[in-house]
mmCIF file of C-alpha atoms in Angstrom:
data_model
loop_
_atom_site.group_PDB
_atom_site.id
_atom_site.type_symbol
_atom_site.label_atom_id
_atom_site.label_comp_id
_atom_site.label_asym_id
_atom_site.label_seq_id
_atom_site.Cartn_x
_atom_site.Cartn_y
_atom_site.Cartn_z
ATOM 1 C CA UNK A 277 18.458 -1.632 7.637
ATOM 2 C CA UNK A 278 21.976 -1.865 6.135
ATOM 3 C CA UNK A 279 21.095 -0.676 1.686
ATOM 4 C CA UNK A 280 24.210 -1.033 -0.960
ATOM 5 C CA UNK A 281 23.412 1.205 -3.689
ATOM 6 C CA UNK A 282 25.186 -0.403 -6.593
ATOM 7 C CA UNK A 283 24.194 2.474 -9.290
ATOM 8 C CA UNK A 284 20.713 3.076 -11.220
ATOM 9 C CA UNK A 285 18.216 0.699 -10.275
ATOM 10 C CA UNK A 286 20.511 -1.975 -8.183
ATOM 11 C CA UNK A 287 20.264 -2.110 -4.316
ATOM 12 C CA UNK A 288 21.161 -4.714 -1.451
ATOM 13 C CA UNK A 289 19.061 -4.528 1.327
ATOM 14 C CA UNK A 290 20.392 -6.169 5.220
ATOM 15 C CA UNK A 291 17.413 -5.987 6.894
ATOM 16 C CA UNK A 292 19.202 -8.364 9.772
ATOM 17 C CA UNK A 293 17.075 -11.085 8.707
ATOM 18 C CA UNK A 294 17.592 -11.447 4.738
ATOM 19 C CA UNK A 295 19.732 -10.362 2.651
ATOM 20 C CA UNK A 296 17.888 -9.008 -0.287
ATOM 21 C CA UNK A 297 19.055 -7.708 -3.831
ATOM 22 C CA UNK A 298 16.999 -5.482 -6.460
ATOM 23 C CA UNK A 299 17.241 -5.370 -10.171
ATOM 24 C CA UNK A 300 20.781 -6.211 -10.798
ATOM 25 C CA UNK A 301 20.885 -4.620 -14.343
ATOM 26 C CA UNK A 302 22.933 -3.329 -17.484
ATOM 27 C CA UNK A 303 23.849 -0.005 -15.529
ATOM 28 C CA UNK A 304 24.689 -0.752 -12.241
ATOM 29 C CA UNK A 305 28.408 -2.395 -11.336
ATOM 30 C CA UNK A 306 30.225 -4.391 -8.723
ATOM 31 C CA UNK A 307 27.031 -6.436 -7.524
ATOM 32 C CA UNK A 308 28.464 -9.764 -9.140
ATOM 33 C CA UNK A 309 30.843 -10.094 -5.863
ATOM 34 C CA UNK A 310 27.924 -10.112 -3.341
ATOM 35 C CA UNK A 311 27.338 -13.964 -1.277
ATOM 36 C CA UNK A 312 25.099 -14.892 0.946
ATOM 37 C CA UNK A 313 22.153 -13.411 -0.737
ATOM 38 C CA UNK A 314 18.610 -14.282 0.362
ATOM 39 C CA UNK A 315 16.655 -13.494 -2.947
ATOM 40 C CA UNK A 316 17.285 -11.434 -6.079
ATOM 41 C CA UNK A 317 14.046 -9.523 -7.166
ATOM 42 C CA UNK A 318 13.773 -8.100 -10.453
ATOM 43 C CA UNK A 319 10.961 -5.410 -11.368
ATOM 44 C CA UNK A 320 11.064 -6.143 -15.023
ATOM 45 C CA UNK A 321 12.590 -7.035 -17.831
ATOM 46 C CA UNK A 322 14.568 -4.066 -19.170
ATOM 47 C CA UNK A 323 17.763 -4.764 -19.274
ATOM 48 C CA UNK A 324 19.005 -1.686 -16.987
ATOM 49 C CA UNK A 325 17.051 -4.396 -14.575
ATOM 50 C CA UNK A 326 17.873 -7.630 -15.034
ATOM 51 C CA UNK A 327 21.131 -8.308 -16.861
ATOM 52 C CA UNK A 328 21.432 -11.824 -18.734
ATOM 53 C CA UNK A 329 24.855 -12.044 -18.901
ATOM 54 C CA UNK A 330 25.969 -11.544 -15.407
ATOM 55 C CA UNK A 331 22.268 -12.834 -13.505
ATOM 56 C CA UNK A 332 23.480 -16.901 -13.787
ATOM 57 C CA UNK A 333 26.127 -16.327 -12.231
ATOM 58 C CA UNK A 334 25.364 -13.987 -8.922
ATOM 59 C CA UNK A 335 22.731 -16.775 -8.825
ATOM 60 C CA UNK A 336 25.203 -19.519 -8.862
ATOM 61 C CA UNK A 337 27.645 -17.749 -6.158
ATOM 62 C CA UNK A 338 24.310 -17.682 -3.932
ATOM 63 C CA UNK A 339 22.810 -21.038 -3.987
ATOM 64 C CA UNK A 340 20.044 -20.457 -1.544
ATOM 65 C CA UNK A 341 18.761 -17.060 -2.848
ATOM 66 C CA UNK A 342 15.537 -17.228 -4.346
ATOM 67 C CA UNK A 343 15.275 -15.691 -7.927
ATOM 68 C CA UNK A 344 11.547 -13.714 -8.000
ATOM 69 C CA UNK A 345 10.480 -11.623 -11.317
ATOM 70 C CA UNK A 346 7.315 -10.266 -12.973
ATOM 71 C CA UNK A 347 5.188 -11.757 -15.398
ATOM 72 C CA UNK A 348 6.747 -10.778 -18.456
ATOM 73 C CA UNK A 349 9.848 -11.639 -17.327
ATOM 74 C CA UNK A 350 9.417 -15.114 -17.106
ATOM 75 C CA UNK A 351 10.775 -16.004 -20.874
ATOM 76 C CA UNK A 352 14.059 -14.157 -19.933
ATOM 77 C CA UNK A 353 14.619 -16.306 -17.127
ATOM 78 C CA UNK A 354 13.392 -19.361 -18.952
ATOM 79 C CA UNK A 355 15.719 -18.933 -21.650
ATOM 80 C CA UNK A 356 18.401 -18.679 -19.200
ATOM 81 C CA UNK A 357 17.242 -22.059 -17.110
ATOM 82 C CA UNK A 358 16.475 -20.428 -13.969
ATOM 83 C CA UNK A 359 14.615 -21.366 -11.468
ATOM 84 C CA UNK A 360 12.254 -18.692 -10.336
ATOM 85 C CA UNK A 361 8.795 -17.405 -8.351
ATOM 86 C CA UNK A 362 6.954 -15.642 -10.175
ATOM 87 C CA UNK A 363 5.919 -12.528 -8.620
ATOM 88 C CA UNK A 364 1.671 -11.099 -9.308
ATOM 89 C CA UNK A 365 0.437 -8.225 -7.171
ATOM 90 C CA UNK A 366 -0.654 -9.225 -3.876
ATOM 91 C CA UNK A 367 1.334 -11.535 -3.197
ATOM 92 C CA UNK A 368 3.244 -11.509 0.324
ATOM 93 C CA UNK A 369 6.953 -13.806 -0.220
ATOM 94 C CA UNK A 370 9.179 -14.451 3.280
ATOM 95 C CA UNK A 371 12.621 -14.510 3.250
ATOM 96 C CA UNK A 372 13.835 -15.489 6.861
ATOM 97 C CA UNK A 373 12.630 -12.978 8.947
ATOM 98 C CA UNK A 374 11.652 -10.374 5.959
ATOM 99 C CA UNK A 375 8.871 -10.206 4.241
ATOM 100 C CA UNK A 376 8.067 -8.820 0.599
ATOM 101 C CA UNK A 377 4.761 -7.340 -0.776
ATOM 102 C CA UNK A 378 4.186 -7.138 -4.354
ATOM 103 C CA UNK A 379 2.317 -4.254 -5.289
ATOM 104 C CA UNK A 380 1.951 -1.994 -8.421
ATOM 105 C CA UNK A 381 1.789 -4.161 -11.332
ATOM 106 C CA UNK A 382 2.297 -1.586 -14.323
ATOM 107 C CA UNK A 383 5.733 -0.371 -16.078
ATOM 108 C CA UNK A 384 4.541 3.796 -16.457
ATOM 109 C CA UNK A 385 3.850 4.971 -19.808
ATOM 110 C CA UNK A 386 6.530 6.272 -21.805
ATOM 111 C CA UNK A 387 4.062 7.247 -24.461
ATOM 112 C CA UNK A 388 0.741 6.112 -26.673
ATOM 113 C CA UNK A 389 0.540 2.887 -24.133
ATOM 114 C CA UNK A 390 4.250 1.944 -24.448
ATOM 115 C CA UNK A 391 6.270 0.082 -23.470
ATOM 116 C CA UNK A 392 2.938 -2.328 -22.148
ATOM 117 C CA UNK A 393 4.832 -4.497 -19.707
ATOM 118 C CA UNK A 394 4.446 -5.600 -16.020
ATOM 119 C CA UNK A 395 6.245 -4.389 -13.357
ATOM 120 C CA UNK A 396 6.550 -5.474 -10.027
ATOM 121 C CA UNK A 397 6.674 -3.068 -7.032
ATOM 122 C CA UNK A 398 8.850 -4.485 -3.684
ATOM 123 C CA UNK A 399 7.726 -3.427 -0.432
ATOM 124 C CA UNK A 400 9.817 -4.955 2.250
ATOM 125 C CA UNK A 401 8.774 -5.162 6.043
ATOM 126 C CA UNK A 402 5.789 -3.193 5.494
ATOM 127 C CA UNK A 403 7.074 0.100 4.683
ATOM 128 C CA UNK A 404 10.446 -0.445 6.078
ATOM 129 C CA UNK A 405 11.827 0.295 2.242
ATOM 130 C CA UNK A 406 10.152 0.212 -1.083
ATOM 131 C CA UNK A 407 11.516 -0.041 -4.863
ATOM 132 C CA UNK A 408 8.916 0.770 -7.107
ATOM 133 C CA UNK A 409 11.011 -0.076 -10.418
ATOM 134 C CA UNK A 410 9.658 1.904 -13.365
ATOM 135 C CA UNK A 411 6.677 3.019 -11.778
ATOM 136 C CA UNK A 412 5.899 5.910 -8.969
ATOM 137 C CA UNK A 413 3.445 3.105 -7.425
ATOM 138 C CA UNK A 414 2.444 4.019 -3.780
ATOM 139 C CA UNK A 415 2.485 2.110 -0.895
ATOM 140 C CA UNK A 416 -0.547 3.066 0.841
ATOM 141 C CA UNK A 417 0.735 3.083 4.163
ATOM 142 C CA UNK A 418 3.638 5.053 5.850
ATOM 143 C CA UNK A 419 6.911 4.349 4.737
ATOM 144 C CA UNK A 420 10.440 4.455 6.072
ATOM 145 C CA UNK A 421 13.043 4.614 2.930
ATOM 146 C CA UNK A 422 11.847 5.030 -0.412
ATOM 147 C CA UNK A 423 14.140 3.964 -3.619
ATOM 148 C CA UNK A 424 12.790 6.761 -5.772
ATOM 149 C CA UNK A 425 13.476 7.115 -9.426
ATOM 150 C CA UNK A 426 14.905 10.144 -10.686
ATOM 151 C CA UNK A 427 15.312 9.643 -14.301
ATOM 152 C CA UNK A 428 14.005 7.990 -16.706
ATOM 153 C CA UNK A 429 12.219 8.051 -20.496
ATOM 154 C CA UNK A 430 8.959 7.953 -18.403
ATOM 155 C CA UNK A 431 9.862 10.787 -15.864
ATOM 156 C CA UNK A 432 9.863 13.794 -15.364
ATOM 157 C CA UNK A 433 11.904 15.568 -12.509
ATOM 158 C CA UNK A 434 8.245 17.689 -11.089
ATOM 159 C CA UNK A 435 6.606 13.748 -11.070
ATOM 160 C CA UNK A 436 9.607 12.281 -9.003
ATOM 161 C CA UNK A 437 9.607 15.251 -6.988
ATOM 162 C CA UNK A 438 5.631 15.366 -6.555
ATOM 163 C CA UNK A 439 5.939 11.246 -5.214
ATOM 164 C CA UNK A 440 8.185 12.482 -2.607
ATOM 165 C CA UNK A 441 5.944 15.151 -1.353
ATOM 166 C CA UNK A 442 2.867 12.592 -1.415
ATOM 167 C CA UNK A 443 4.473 9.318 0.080
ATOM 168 C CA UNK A 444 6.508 11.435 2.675
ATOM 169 C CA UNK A 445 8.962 8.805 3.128
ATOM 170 C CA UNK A 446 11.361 9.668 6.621
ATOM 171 C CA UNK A 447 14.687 9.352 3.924
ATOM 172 C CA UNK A 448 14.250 9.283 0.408
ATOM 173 C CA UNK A 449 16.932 7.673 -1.629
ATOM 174 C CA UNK A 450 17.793 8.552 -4.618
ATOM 175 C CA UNK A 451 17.489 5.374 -7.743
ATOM 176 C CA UNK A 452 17.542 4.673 -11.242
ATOM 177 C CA UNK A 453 19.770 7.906 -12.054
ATOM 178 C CA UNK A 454 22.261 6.035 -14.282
ATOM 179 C CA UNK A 455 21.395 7.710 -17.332
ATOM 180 C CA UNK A 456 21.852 10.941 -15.851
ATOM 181 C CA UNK A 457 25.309 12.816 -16.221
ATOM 182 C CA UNK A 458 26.908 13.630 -13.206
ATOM 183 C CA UNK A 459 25.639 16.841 -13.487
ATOM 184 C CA UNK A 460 22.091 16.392 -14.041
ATOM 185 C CA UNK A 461 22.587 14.101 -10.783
ATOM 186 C CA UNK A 462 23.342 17.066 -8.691
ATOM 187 C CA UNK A 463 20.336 19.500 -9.675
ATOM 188 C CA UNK A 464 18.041 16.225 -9.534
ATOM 189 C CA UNK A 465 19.466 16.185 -6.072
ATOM 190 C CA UNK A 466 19.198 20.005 -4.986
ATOM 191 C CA UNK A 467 15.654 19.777 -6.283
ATOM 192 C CA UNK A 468 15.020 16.537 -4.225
ATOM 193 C CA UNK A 469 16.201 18.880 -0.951
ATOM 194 C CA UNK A 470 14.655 22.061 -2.175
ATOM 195 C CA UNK A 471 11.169 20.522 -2.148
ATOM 196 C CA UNK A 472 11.443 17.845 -0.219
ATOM 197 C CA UNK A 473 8.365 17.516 2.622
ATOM 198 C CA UNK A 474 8.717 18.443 6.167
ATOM 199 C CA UNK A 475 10.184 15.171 8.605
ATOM 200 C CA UNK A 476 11.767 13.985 5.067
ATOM 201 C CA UNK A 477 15.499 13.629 4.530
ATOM 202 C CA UNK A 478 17.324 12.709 1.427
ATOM 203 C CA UNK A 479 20.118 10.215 1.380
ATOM 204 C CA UNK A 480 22.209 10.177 -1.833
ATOM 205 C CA UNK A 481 24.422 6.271 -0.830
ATOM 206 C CA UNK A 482 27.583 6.623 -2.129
ATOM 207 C CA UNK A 483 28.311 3.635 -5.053
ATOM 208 C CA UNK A 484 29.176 0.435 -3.690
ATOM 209 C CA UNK A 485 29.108 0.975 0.119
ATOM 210 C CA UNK A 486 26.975 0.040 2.943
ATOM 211 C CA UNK A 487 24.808 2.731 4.720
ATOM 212 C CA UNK A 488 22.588 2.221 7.768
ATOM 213 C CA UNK A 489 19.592 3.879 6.741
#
């Protein structure tokens, strides 16, 4: 599998069948250029996850992607005329060769029950990747590549690094860092390596470019 890592919670995922992009939001850049797109899947609707202004149009340069979202974000798109699938956990979507489990269901607490909203968990090919947006959902089976969140209002760097050491993913990939500074980046990043379980690697993609993985 070819991933793009287009900054906090954005990826592109080749997986030689489909061409797949996640959560194109308010803090990740250059994903408006990308054709020849599958599906966009968005985990929910914060804005660092879907972005409104720039969405229509990565939709329009990709006429035959399909546009899939939660629940709750289904007066977003509405209000923006889009045609979507509407994503509830369970559910198995195909796109060419690829399939796409939805699991999870839950945006994590940030505190007293907030913020209450759905959230969709993407598990492609059976474990080949997951992104569990703002969740640390697991995927109940072995997985290859997980995108795993490593800041957040909801987070806290021992949680991130305690899903790591549970799933036991073979390359973990660091997501959803954008409102990190470049420093608190790096000692997310040590810590990642420092705890990391045996057979586990850790992959930071540099922005923009296409890694095998």
């Amino acid at each position: 599998m070819h991933i793009v890592h287009f900054g906090h919670a954005c990826v592109l995922l080749d997986t030689g069948s489909a061409r797949i992009m996640i959560d194109p939001g308010t803090l990740s850049t250059g994903f408006e250029q990308t054709e020849g797109l599958d599906a966009v899947l968005i985990t929910h609707q914060h804005a660092d996850h879907i972005d409104e202004a720039k969405l229509p149009a990565l939709l329009a340069a990709n006429p035959g992607a399909k546009l899939v979202v939660d629940p709750d974000t289904v007066g977003i798109v509405q209000k923006l005329g889009l045609d979507h699938i509407v994503a509830g956990v369970g559910d198995k979507l195909t796109f060419g060769g690829t399939t796409v489990d939805v699991i999870g269901g839950e945006h994590a607490e940030i505190y007293e029950g907030k913020p209450g909203i759905t959230n969709a968990g993407y598990l492609v090919d059976d474990g080949a990747f997951l992104h569990p947006g703002d969740s640390l959902v697991r995927p109940g089976r072995d997985l290859d590549v997980l995108g795993v969140p490593v800041s957040a209002p909801w987070l806290k760097m021992g949680e991130a690094l305690d899903y790591v050491r549970e799933v036991k993913p073979r390359v973990a990939m660091p997501i959803h860092e954008g409102v990190n500074s470049d420093l608190g980046n790096m000692l997310v990043l040590n810590w990642l390596k420092m705890t990391k379980p045996e057979g586990t690697e850790v992959v930071k993609l540099a922005h923009g470019e296409a890694t095998k993985v």
